[in-house]
Structures are given as structure tokens and as C-alpha cells.
PDB file of C-alpha atoms and ligand atoms in Angstrom:
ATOM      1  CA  UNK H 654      78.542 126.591 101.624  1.00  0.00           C
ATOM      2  CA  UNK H 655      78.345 125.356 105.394  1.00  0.00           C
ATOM      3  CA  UNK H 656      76.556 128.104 107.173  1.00  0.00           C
ATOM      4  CA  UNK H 657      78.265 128.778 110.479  1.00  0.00           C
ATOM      5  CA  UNK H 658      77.133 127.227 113.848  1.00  0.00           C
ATOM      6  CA  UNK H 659      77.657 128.577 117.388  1.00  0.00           C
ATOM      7  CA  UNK H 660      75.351 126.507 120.212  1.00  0.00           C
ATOM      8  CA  UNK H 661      76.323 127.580 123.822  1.00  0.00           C
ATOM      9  CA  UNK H 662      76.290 124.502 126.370  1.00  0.00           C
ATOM     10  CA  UNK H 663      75.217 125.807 129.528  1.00  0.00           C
ATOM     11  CA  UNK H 664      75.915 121.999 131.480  1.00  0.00           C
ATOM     12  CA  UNK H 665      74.612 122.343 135.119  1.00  0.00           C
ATOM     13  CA  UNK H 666      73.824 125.982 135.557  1.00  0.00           C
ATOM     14  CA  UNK H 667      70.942 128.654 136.001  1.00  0.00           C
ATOM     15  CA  UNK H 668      67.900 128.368 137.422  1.00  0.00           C
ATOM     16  CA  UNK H 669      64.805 129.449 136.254  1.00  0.00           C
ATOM     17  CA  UNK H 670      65.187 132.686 136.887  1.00  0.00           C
ATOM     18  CA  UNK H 671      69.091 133.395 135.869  1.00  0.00           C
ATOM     19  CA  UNK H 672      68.107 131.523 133.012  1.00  0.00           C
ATOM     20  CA  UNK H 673      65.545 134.417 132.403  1.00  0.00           C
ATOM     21  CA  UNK H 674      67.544 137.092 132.837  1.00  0.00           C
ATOM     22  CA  UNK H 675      70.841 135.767 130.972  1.00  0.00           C
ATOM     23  CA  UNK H 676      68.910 135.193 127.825  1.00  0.00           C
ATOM     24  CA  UNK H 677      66.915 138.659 128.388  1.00  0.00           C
ATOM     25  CA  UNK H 678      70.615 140.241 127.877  1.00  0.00           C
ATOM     26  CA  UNK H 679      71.891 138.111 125.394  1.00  0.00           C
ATOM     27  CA  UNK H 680      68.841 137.851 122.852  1.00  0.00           C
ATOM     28  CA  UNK H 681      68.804 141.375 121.976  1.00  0.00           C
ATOM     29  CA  UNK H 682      72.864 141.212 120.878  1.00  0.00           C
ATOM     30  CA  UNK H 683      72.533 137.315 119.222  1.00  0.00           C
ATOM     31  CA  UNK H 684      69.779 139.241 117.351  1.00  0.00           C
ATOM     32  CA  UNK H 685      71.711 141.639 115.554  1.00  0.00           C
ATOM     33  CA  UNK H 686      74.299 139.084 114.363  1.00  0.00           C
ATOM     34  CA  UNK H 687      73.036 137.533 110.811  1.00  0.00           C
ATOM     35  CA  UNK H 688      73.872 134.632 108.807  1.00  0.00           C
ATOM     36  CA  UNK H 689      74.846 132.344 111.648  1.00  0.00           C
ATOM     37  CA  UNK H 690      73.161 129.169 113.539  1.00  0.00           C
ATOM     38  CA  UNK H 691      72.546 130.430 116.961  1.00  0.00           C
ATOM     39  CA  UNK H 692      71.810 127.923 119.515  1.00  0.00           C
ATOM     40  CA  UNK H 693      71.088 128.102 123.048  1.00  0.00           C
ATOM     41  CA  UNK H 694      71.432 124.746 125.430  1.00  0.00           C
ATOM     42  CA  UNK H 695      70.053 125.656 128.908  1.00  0.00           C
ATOM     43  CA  UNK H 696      69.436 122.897 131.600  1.00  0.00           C
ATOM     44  CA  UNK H 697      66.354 120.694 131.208  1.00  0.00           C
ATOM     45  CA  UNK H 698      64.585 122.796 133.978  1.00  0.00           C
ATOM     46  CA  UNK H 699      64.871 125.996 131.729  1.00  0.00           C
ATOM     47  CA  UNK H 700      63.889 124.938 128.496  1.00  0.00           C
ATOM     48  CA  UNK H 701      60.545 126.149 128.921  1.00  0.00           C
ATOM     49  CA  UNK H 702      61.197 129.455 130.061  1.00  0.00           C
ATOM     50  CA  UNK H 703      63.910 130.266 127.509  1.00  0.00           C
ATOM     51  CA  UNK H 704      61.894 128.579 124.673  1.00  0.00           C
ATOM     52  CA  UNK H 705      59.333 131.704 125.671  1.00  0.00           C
ATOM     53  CA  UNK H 706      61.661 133.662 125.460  1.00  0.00           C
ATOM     54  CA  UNK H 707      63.187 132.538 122.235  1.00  0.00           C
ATOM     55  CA  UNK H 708      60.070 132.558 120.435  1.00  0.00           C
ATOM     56  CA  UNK H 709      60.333 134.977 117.321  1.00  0.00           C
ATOM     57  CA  UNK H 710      63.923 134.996 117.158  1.00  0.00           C
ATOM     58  CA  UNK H 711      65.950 133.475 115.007  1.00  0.00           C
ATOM     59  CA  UNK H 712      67.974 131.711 118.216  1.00  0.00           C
ATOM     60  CA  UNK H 713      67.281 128.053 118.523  1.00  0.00           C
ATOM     61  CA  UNK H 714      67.176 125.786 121.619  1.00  0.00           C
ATOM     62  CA  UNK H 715      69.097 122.636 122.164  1.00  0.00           C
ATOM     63  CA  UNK H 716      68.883 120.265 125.010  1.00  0.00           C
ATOM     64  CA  UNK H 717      72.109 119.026 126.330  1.00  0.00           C
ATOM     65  CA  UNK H 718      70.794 115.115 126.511  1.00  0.00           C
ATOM     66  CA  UNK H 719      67.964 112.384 126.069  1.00  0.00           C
ATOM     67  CA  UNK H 720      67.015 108.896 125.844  1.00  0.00           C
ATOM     68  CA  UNK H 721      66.226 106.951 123.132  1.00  0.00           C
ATOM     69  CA  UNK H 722      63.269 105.299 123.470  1.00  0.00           C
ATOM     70  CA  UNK H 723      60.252 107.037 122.976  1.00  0.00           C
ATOM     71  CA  UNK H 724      58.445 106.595 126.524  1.00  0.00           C
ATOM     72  CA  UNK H 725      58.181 104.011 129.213  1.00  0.00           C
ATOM     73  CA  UNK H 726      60.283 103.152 132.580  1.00  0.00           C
ATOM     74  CA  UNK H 727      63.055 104.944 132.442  1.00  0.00           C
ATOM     75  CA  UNK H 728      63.163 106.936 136.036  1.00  0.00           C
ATOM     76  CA  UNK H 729      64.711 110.274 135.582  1.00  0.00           C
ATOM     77  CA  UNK H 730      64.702 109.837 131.772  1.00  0.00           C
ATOM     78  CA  UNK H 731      63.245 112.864 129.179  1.00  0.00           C
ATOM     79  CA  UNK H 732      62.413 111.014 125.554  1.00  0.00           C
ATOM     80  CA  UNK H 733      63.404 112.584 121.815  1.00  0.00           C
ATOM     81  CA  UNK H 734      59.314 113.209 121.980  1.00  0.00           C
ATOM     82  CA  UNK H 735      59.742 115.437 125.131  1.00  0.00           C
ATOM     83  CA  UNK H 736      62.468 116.740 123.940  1.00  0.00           C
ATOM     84  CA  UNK H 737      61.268 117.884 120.137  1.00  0.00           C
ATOM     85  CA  UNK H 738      58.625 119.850 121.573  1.00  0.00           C
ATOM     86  CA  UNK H 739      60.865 122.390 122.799  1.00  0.00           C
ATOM     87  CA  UNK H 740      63.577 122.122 121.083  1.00  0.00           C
ATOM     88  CA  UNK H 741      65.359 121.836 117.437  1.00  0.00           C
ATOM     89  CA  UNK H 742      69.146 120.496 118.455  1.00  0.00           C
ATOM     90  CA  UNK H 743      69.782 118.230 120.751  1.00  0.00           C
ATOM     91  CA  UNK H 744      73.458 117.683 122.369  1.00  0.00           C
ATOM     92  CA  UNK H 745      74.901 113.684 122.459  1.00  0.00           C
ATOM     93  CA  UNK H 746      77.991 112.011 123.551  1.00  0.00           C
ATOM     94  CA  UNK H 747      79.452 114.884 125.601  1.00  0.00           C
ATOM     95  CA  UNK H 748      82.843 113.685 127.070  1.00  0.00           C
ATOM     96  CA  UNK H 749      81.139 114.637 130.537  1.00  0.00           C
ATOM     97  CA  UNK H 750      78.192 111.681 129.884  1.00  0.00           C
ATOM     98  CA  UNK H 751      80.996 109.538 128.957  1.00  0.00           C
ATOM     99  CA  UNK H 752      83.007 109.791 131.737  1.00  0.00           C
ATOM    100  CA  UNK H 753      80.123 110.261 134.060  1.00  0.00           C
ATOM    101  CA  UNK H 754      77.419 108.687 132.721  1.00  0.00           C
ATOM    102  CA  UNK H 755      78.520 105.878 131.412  1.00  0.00           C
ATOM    103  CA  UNK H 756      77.565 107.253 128.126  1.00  0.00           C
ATOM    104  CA  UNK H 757      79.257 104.481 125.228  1.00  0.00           C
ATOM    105  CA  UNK H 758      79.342 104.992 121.638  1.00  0.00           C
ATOM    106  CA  UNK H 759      76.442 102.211 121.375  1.00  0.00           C
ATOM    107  CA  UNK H 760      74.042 104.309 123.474  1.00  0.00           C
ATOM    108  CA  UNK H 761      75.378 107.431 121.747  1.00  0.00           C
ATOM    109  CA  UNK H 762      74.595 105.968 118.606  1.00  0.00           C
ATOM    110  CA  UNK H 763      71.276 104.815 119.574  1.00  0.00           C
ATOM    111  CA  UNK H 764      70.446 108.204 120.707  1.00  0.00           C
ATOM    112  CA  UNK H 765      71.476 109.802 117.053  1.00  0.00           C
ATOM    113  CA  UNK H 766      69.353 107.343 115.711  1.00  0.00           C
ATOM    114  CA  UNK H 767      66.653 108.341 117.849  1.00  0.00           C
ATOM    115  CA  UNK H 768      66.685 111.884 116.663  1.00  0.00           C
ATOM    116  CA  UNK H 769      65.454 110.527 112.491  1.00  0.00           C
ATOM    117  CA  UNK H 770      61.587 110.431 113.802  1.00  0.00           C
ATOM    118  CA  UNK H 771      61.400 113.172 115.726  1.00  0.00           C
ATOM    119  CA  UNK H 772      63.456 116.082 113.830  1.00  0.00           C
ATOM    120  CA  UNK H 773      65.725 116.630 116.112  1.00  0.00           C
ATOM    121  CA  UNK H 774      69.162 117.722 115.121  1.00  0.00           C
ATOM    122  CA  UNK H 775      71.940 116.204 116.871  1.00  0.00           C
ATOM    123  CA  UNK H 776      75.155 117.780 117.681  1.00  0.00           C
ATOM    124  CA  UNK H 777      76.987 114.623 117.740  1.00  0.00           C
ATOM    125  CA  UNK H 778      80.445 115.280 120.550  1.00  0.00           C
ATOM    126  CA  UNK H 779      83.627 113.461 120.153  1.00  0.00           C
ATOM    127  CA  UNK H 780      87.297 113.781 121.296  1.00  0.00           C
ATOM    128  CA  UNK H 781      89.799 112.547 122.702  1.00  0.00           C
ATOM    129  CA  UNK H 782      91.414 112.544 126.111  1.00  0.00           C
ATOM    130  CA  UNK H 783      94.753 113.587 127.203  1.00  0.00           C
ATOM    131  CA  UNK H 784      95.822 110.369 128.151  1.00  0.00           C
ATOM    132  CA  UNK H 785      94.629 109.156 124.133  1.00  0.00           C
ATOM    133  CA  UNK H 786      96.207 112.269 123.060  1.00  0.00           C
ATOM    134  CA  UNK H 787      99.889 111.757 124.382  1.00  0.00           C
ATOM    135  CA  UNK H 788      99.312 107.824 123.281  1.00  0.00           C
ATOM    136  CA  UNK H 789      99.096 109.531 119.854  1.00  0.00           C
ATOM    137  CA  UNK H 790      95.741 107.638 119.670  1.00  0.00           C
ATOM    138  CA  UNK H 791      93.607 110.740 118.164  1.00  0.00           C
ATOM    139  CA  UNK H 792      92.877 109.374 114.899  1.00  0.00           C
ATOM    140  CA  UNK H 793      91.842 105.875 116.026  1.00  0.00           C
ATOM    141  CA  UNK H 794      90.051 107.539 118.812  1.00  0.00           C
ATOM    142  CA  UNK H 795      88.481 110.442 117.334  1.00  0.00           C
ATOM    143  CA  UNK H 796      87.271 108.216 113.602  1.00  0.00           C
ATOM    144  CA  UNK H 797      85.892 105.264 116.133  1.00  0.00           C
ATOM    145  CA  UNK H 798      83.326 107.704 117.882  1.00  0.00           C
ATOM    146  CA  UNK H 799      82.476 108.692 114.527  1.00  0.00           C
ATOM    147  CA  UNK H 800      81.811 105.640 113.013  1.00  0.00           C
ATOM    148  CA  UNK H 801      80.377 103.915 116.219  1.00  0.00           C
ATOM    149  CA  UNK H 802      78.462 107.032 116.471  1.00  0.00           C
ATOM    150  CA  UNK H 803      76.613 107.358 113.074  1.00  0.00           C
ATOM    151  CA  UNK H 804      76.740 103.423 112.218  1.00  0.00           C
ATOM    152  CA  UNK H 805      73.713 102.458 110.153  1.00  0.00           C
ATOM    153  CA  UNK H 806      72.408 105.968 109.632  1.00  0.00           C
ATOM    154  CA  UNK H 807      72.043 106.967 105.976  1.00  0.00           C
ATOM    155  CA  UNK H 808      73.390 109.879 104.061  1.00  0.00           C
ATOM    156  CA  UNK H 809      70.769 112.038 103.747  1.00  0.00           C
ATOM    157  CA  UNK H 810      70.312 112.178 107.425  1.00  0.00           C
ATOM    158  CA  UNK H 811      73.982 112.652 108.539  1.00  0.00           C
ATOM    159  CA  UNK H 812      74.247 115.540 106.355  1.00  0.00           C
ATOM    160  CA  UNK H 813      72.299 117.396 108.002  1.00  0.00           C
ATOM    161  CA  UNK H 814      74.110 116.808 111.340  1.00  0.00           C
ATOM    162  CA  UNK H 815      76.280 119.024 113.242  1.00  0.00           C
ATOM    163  CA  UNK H 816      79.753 117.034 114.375  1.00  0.00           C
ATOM    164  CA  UNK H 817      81.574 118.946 117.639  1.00  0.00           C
ATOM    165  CA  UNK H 818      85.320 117.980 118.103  1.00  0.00           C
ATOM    166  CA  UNK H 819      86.066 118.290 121.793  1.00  0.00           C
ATOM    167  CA  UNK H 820      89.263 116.695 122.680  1.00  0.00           C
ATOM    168  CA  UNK H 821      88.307 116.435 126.056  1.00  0.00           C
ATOM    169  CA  UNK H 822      91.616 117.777 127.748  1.00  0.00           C
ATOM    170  CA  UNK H 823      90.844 121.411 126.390  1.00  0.00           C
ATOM    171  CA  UNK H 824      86.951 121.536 128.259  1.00  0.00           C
ATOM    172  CA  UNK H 825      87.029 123.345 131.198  1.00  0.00           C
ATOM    173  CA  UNK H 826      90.841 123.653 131.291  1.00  0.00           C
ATOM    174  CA  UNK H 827      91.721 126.933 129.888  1.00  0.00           C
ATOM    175  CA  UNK H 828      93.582 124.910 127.174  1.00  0.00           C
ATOM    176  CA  UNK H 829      92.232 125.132 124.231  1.00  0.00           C
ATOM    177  CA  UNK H 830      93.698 123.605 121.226  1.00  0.00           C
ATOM    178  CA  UNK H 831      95.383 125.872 118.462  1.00  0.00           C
ATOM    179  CA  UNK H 832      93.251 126.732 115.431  1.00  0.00           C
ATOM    180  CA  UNK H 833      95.706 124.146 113.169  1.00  0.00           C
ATOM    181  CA  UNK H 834      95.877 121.324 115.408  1.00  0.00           C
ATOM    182  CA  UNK H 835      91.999 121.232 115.405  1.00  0.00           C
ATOM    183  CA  UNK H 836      91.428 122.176 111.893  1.00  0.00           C
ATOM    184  CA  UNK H 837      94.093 118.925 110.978  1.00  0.00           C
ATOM    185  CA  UNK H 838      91.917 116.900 113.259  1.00  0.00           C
ATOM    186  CA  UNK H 839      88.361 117.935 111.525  1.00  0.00           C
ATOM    187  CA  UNK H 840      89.803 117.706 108.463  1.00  0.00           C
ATOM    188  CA  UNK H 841      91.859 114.490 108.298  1.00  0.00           C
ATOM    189  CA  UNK H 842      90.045 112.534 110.676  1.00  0.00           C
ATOM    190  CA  UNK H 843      86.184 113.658 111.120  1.00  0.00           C
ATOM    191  CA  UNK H 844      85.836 114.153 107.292  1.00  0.00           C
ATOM    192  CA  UNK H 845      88.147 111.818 106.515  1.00  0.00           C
ATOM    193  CA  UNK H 846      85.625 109.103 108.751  1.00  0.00           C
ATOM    194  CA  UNK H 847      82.569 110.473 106.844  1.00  0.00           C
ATOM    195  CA  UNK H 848      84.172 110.616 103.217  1.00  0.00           C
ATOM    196  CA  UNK H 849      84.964 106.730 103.655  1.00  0.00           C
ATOM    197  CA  UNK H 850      81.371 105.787 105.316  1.00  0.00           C
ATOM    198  CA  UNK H 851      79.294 107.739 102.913  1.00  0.00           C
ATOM    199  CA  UNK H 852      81.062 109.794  99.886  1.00  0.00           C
ATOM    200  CA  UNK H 853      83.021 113.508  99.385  1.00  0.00           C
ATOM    201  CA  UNK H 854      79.411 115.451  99.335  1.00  0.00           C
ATOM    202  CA  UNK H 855      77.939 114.332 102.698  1.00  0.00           C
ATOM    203  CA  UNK H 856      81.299 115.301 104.393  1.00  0.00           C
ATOM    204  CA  UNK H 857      81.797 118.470 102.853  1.00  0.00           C
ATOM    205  CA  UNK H 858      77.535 119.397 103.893  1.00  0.00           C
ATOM    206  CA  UNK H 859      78.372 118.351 107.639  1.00  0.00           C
ATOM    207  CA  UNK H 860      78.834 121.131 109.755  1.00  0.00           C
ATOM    208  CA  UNK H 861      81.833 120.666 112.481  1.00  0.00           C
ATOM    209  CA  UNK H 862      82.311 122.768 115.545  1.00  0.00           C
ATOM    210  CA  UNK H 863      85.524 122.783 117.537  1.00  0.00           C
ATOM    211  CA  UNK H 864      84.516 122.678 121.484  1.00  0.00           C
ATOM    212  CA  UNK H 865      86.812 123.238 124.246  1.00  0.00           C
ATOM    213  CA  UNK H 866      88.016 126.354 126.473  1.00  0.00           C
ATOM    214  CA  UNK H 867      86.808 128.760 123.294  1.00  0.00           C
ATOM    215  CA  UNK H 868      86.786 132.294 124.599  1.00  0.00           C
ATOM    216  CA  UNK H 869      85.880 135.614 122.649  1.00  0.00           C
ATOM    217  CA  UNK H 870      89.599 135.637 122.443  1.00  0.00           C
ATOM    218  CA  UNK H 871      90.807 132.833 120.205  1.00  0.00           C
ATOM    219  CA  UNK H 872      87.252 132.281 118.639  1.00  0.00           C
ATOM    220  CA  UNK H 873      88.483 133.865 115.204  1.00  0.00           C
ATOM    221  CA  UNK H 874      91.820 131.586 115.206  1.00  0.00           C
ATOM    222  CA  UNK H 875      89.270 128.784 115.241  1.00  0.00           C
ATOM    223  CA  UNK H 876      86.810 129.802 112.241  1.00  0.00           C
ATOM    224  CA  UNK H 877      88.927 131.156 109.868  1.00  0.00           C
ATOM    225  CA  UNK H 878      89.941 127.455 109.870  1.00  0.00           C
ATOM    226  CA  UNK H 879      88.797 126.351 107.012  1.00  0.00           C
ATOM    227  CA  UNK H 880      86.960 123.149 108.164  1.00  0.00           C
ATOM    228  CA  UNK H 881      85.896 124.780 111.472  1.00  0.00           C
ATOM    229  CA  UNK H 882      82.135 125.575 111.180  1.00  0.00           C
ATOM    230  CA  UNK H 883      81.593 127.012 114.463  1.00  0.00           C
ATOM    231  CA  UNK H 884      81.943 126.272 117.973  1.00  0.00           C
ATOM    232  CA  UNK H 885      80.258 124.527 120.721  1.00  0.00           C
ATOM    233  CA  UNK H 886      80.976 126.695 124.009  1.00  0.00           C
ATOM    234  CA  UNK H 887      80.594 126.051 127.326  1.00  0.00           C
ATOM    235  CA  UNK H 888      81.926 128.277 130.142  1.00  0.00           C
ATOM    236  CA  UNK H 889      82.221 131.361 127.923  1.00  0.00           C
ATOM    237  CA  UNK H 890      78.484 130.633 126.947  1.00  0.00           C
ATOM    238  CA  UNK H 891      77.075 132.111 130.222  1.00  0.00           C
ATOM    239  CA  UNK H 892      78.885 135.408 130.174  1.00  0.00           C
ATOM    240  CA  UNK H 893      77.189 137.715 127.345  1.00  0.00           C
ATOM    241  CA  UNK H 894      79.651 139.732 126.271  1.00  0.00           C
ATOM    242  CA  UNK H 895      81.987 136.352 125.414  1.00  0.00           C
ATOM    243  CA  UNK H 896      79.253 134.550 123.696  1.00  0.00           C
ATOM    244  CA  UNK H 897      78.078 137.497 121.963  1.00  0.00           C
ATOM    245  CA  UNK H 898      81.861 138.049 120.879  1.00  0.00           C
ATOM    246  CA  UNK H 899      82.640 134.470 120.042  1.00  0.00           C
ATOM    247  CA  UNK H 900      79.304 134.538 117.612  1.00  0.00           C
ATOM    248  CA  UNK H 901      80.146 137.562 116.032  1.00  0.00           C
ATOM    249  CA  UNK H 902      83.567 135.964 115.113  1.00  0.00           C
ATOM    250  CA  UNK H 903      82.052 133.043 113.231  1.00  0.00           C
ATOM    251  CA  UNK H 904      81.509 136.001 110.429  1.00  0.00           C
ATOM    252  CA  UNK H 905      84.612 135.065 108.471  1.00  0.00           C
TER     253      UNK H 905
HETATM  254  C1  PEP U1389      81.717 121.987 126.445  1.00  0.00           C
HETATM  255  O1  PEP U1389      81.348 121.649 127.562  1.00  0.00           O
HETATM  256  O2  PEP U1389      81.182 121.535 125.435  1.00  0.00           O
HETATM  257  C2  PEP U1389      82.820 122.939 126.363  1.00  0.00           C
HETATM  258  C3  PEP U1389      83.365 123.148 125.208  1.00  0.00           C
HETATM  259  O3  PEP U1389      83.185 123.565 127.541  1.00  0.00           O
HETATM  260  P1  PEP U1389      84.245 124.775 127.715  1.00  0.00           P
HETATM  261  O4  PEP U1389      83.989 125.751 126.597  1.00  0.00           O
HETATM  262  O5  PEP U1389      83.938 125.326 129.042  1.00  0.00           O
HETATM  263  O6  PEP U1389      85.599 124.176 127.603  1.00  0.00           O
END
């Protein structure tokens, strides 16, 4: 049994402050809901003030990013050292590094890698865009950042990984994808990927997220999917009442 996984991606929003007083409201409700993986991933600037915040609960903290080297000249940089004392969850390969960044799946994969000595978890993003999706390119697409992604990490360490399917035309849109079409996609591509690199068990233990316009709305179309762990949320994640909703509705 996967246990279910919500993580809400905050990107480039809330100060200090707003952080404060968003996760004030929205601790007390993620509180009450049991038997789910609640994560919260604020802006770097934040961390430390939510992580106060967070301490007690049963609400982890992600960060949305890192390097992967441990320390050294990297301007502007935060290490998976920096980062592991805050957090448990780190987010990698969001479509927005990758198209903005200059993110590749070689410097994705280094930073998964990075995450084995420092117990990080990584929420590993892939997807494709709508360009690759009306080329009918999803599977080659969408299996490629997995295997480019995870190459020469072992078994017992991608098991425990979380895997978010994003096709990157449904973030920030409004567009989300139907239930099906991403459940097909998790199920005969993503585990499909992981069944061939390592064997049946370590892609049935992976837990997979769908990612992309989820609102409190459709969240239940997408997790009573039954290769849909979760979801990784952005916009709705910064309004309470929608995250609170769209964690409740990982209860099955
Ligand atoms: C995301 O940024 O990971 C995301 C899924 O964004 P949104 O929910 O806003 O589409």
C-alpha cells in the first residue's frame, strides 16, 4: 500500500510574513486530515520560518530546488547539506527549471543523486509539453526523463522516491488533464520505465503524483485513479480552503 502524497509548490510567492500567516491558517486544517503525506514547499527565503512553524506537526517541508555539489563556488547556489537541515523533500526537474533554467535531465539526475547522502527525498518532475503532446511524443518523452532522471541509482533508493507527472501544458493553464489520460500515462509509461530499469516491486512502492492545474474540484477524479498517489499543486496550494480540500480528497 502506497500511502497518499499531497506537497503544495508555492514557486515564487510569499514573503516572510504571508508565508507566516498562510501556514498559521492552513496547519490547524492539514492537521486534522490523517493518513496522508503532507508537504509544504515555500520559497527558499521562508523555509525557516515555516519549518518553526511546522515543528510538531506531522506536515513536512520541501524545497522547490538545489545544487548538487555539496559546497563551494556556486554564486546564488543552496547545497543538498543546506537544504537537509530544513527540510525532508526536495522538488527537481520542474518543467519551469527546464525551460528557464536550463535545467537538463543530466543535471536533474545529478541532483537526485545528490539527495542518497543527505536524506533528502526527491520529488522527481516530468512531463511533457504541448508541442510533444500533439507530436504524440508522450511516451518517448515522458520514459526518457525517467530513465535520464534516475540512471545509475539503485533500487532501494528509487523506491522510496516520489515521481510527479506534470505534462507541462496543464501548469498554470487551467487545463488540467482528465483523471484517465493521466492515470494511462503513470501507469503505462512511468511504471512501465521503472518496471523495465529495476523490477515489478520497486514500481509498484514508488509513489506518483499527477501535477498540473489540480483544484479542490477535480482532485478526487485524480486519486481515485488507481496509480495516482497524490498530487503536486501549485496555484491552488496558496489558497487554504483548496489545498485543504484537495488533501482531504486524497482519502480514497
Ligand atoms: C506545479 O507548478 O507544479 C503545478 C502543478 O502548478 P499548478 O497547480 O498551478 O498548475
Amino acid at each position: 500500500m502506497r500511502t497518499p502524497f499531497v506537497a503544495g509548490n508555492w514557486k515564487m510567492n510569499k514573503t516572510v510574513e504571508e508565508a507566516r500567516l498562510l501556514v498559521f491558517e492552513m496547519a490547524r486544517e492539514l492537521r486534522e486530515i490523517k493518513g496522508v503525506e503532507k508537504v509544504l514547499c515555500p520559497p527558499f527565503t521562508a523555509l525557516l520560518a515555516v519549518a518553526a512553524l511546522l515543528e510538531g506537526t506531522d506536515i513536512g517541508l520541501g524545497a522547490q530546488n538545489m545544487h548538487w555539489e555539496e559546497k563551494g563556488a556556486f554564486t546564488g547556489e543552496t547545497s543538498p547539506l543546506m537544504v537537509a537541515e530544513f527540510c525532508r523533500y526536495v522538488i527537481l526537474g520542474h518543467s519551469e527549471r527546464r525551460a528557464y533554467f536550463g535545467e537538463t535531465d543530466e543535471t536533474v539526475n545529478k541532483k537526485v543523486g545528490a539527495t542518497r547522502t543527505c536524506g533528502l527525498i526527491p520529488i522527481l518532475c516530468v512531463g511533457e509539453t504541448l508541442a510533444e503532446n500533439e507530436a504524440g511524443r508522450t511516451t518517448e518523452v515522458v520514459s526518457r526523463q525517467v530513465r535520464e532522471g534516475l540512471k545509475g541509482l539503485e533500487a532501494g533508493f528509487t523506491s522510496g522516491i516520489v515521481i510527479a507527472y506534470e505534462p507541462v501544458w496543464a501548469i498554470g493553464t487551467g487545463r488540467a488533464s482528465s483523471g484517465e489520460n493521466a492515470n494511462a500515462v503513470v501507469q503505462d509509461v512511468i511504471r512501465k520505465t521503472l518496471t523495465e530499469m529495476y523490477r515489478e516491486e520497486v514500481s509498484q512502492a514508488v509513489r506518483v503524483l499527477y501535477g498540473g492545474s489540480v483544484t479542490a474540484s477535480d482532485a478526487a477524479e485524480f486519486f481515485s485513479q488507481p496509480d495516482i498517489d497524490g498530487a503536486l499543486v501549485g496555484g491552488a496550494s496558496l489558497r487554504v480552503d483548496e489545498f485543504v480540500a484537495i488533501t482531504r480528497a486524497t482519502m480514497k
